[in-house]
XYZ file of C-alpha atoms in Angstrom:
196
model
C 18.073 -4.641 -6.003
C 16.583 -6.339 -9.112
C 16.078 -3.085 -11.004
C 19.600 -2.910 -12.403
C 19.836 0.142 -14.626
C 16.080 0.782 -14.724
C 15.403 4.357 -13.669
C 12.170 5.125 -11.874
C 10.951 8.676 -12.179
C 7.793 10.284 -10.862
C 6.300 13.258 -12.648
C 6.635 16.143 -10.178
C 3.105 17.403 -10.845
C 1.710 13.941 -10.074
C 3.818 13.767 -6.927
C 2.560 17.077 -5.529
C -0.981 16.314 -6.671
C -1.340 19.262 -9.020
C -3.709 18.865 -11.950
C -1.838 19.289 -15.248
C -4.502 21.599 -16.723
C -4.303 23.765 -13.584
C -0.510 23.891 -13.998
C -0.855 24.906 -17.664
C -3.138 27.753 -16.573
C -0.644 28.770 -13.857
C 2.186 28.834 -16.444
C 0.072 30.831 -18.908
C -0.803 33.360 -16.172
C 2.843 33.565 -15.045
C 4.130 34.104 -18.581
C 1.486 36.783 -19.171
C 2.594 38.624 -16.012
C 6.274 38.272 -16.891
C 5.826 39.405 -20.495
C 3.793 42.416 -19.344
C 6.772 43.616 -17.266
C 10.069 43.479 -19.131
C 13.539 43.658 -17.591
C 14.109 47.208 -18.964
C 10.786 48.310 -17.406
C 11.883 46.932 -14.032
C 15.205 48.789 -14.375
C 13.305 51.969 -15.293
C 11.336 51.637 -12.039
C 14.586 51.289 -10.087
C 16.035 54.332 -11.906
C 12.933 56.336 -11.005
C 13.263 55.149 -7.377
C 9.917 53.368 -7.697
C 10.848 50.047 -6.201
C 9.447 47.077 -8.091
C 7.595 44.563 -5.958
C 9.657 41.601 -4.770
C 7.260 39.323 -6.671
C 7.936 41.208 -9.938
C 11.686 40.865 -9.425
C 11.392 37.190 -8.484
C 9.140 36.399 -11.455
C 11.537 38.126 -13.868
C 14.525 36.219 -12.471
C 12.697 32.888 -12.553
C 11.632 33.504 -16.164
C 15.253 34.209 -17.152
C 16.496 31.073 -15.387
C 13.741 28.964 -16.963
C 14.764 30.213 -20.422
C 18.445 29.654 -19.549
C 17.770 26.035 -18.571
C 15.793 25.400 -21.780
C 18.631 26.853 -23.861
C 21.285 24.777 -22.054
C 19.348 21.570 -22.723
C 18.796 22.540 -26.353
C 22.533 23.232 -26.792
C 23.292 19.833 -25.186
C 21.007 18.092 -27.720
C 18.585 17.204 -24.903
C 15.484 18.993 -26.195
C 13.532 15.944 -24.986
C 14.008 17.199 -21.405
C 12.792 20.757 -22.020
C 9.123 19.787 -21.672
C 9.914 18.268 -18.262
C 11.212 21.537 -16.754
C 8.683 22.690 -14.153
C 8.335 26.204 -12.722
C 6.642 25.750 -9.344
C 4.054 28.132 -7.919
C 5.225 29.892 -4.735
C 2.198 28.744 -2.752
C 3.402 25.121 -2.928
C 6.440 26.089 -0.790
C 8.612 23.321 -2.270
C 11.838 25.052 -1.199
C 12.926 25.728 -4.778
C 11.478 27.517 -7.805
C 12.338 25.359 -10.819
C 12.885 21.654 -11.391
C 15.221 21.195 -14.332
C 17.658 18.595 -15.654
C 21.290 18.456 -16.654
C 22.463 17.037 -19.989
C 22.672 13.533 -18.456
C 19.027 13.685 -17.331
C 19.817 14.170 -13.637
C 17.398 16.345 -11.640
C 18.352 19.912 -10.686
C 16.138 21.659 -8.139
C 16.875 25.368 -8.513
C 16.212 28.177 -6.059
C 16.485 31.524 -7.866
C 17.703 34.566 -5.910
C 17.358 37.755 -7.962
C 18.514 41.319 -7.311
C 17.816 44.282 -9.583
C 20.075 47.307 -9.222
C 20.824 50.618 -10.947
C 24.455 49.575 -11.242
C 26.571 46.478 -10.793
C 27.171 45.613 -7.140
C 28.570 42.876 -4.934
C 25.880 40.248 -4.932
C 27.620 37.625 -2.814
C 24.792 37.576 -0.259
C 21.286 36.165 -0.283
C 18.650 34.958 2.160
C 17.269 31.433 2.544
C 13.935 30.859 4.217
C 13.834 28.054 6.789
C 12.034 25.878 4.242
C 14.621 26.525 1.488
C 17.440 25.724 3.922
C 15.770 22.488 5.048
C 15.213 21.353 1.457
C 18.842 22.187 0.585
C 19.930 20.025 3.560
C 17.818 17.120 2.279
C 18.609 17.311 -1.431
C 22.337 18.115 -1.249
C 23.810 17.539 -4.749
C 20.457 17.985 -6.526
C 19.968 21.453 -4.992
C 21.218 24.534 -6.843
C 21.110 28.238 -6.047
C 21.087 30.525 -9.081
C 22.145 33.972 -7.844
C 21.089 36.501 -10.460
C 21.950 40.193 -10.716
C 20.211 42.394 -13.271
C 21.691 45.884 -13.590
C 21.766 48.784 -16.034
C 24.456 48.848 -18.756
C 26.125 52.144 -19.688
C 24.273 52.056 -23.034
C 20.919 51.767 -21.238
C 20.441 48.039 -21.806
C 20.337 45.320 -19.181
C 23.380 43.530 -17.795
C 22.665 40.063 -16.397
C 25.118 38.216 -14.153
C 24.439 34.636 -13.034
C 26.338 32.711 -10.354
C 25.479 29.034 -9.797
C 26.086 27.210 -6.520
C 25.505 23.463 -6.420
C 24.938 21.863 -3.023
C 25.195 24.905 -0.729
C 25.444 22.609 2.311
C 28.644 21.023 0.966
C 30.005 24.507 0.143
C 29.282 25.532 3.746
C 31.196 22.491 5.055
C 34.142 23.448 2.820
C 34.111 26.968 4.300
C 33.172 28.583 0.963
C 29.818 29.777 2.297
C 29.009 31.490 5.558
C 25.568 31.122 7.089
C 24.084 33.299 9.805
C 20.782 32.140 11.261
C 17.930 34.412 12.182
C 14.509 34.140 10.561
C 16.009 31.774 7.991
C 19.650 31.879 6.935
C 21.653 34.820 5.617
C 24.232 33.384 3.220
C 27.495 34.937 2.048
C 29.404 33.048 -0.630
C 32.900 33.142 -2.104
C 33.624 32.923 -5.854
C 35.146 29.438 -5.341
C 31.775 28.100 -4.112
C 30.309 28.012 -7.633
C 30.713 29.366 -11.135
C 29.582 32.308 -13.267
């Protein structure tokens, strides 16, 4: 009650007890894996009916979202926050993939759901694990789902479509999301539940 406008913030890596040098190594390894498999190469695998591994698809989507968040902060003249964006290793099971910030410095915990397809398709469905659902229920307005579709353009390039849903629990209460339980939650969303 005496803090007034003082904002207390804990470094996420300190909070989860992850050594910063270990995290730097994790990021370096992740970036090496991502850069060794480009989006066009993943699309080529899909075209050749060689299905990329779910991890490859997830890593590519998370890398795109990480870059997207950095660019948004840079465009908002908040480059000071870029170094604070954290891409979390899957084995930590935090319930989201990336911790980012908006232009006002407010935390955004982002779960990335990526689909790669030969052609554009309806991507209004995704699956939450039990852990992701529970974290979304706890975090509410800080929790975001970035639904990403990567498909082949007619000219052979990649087409990327991103749909952002903030606070999926609130969207469910409004009737803009449907959730079906069973080994996690299968989610179907309407265009009014977020923005492209």
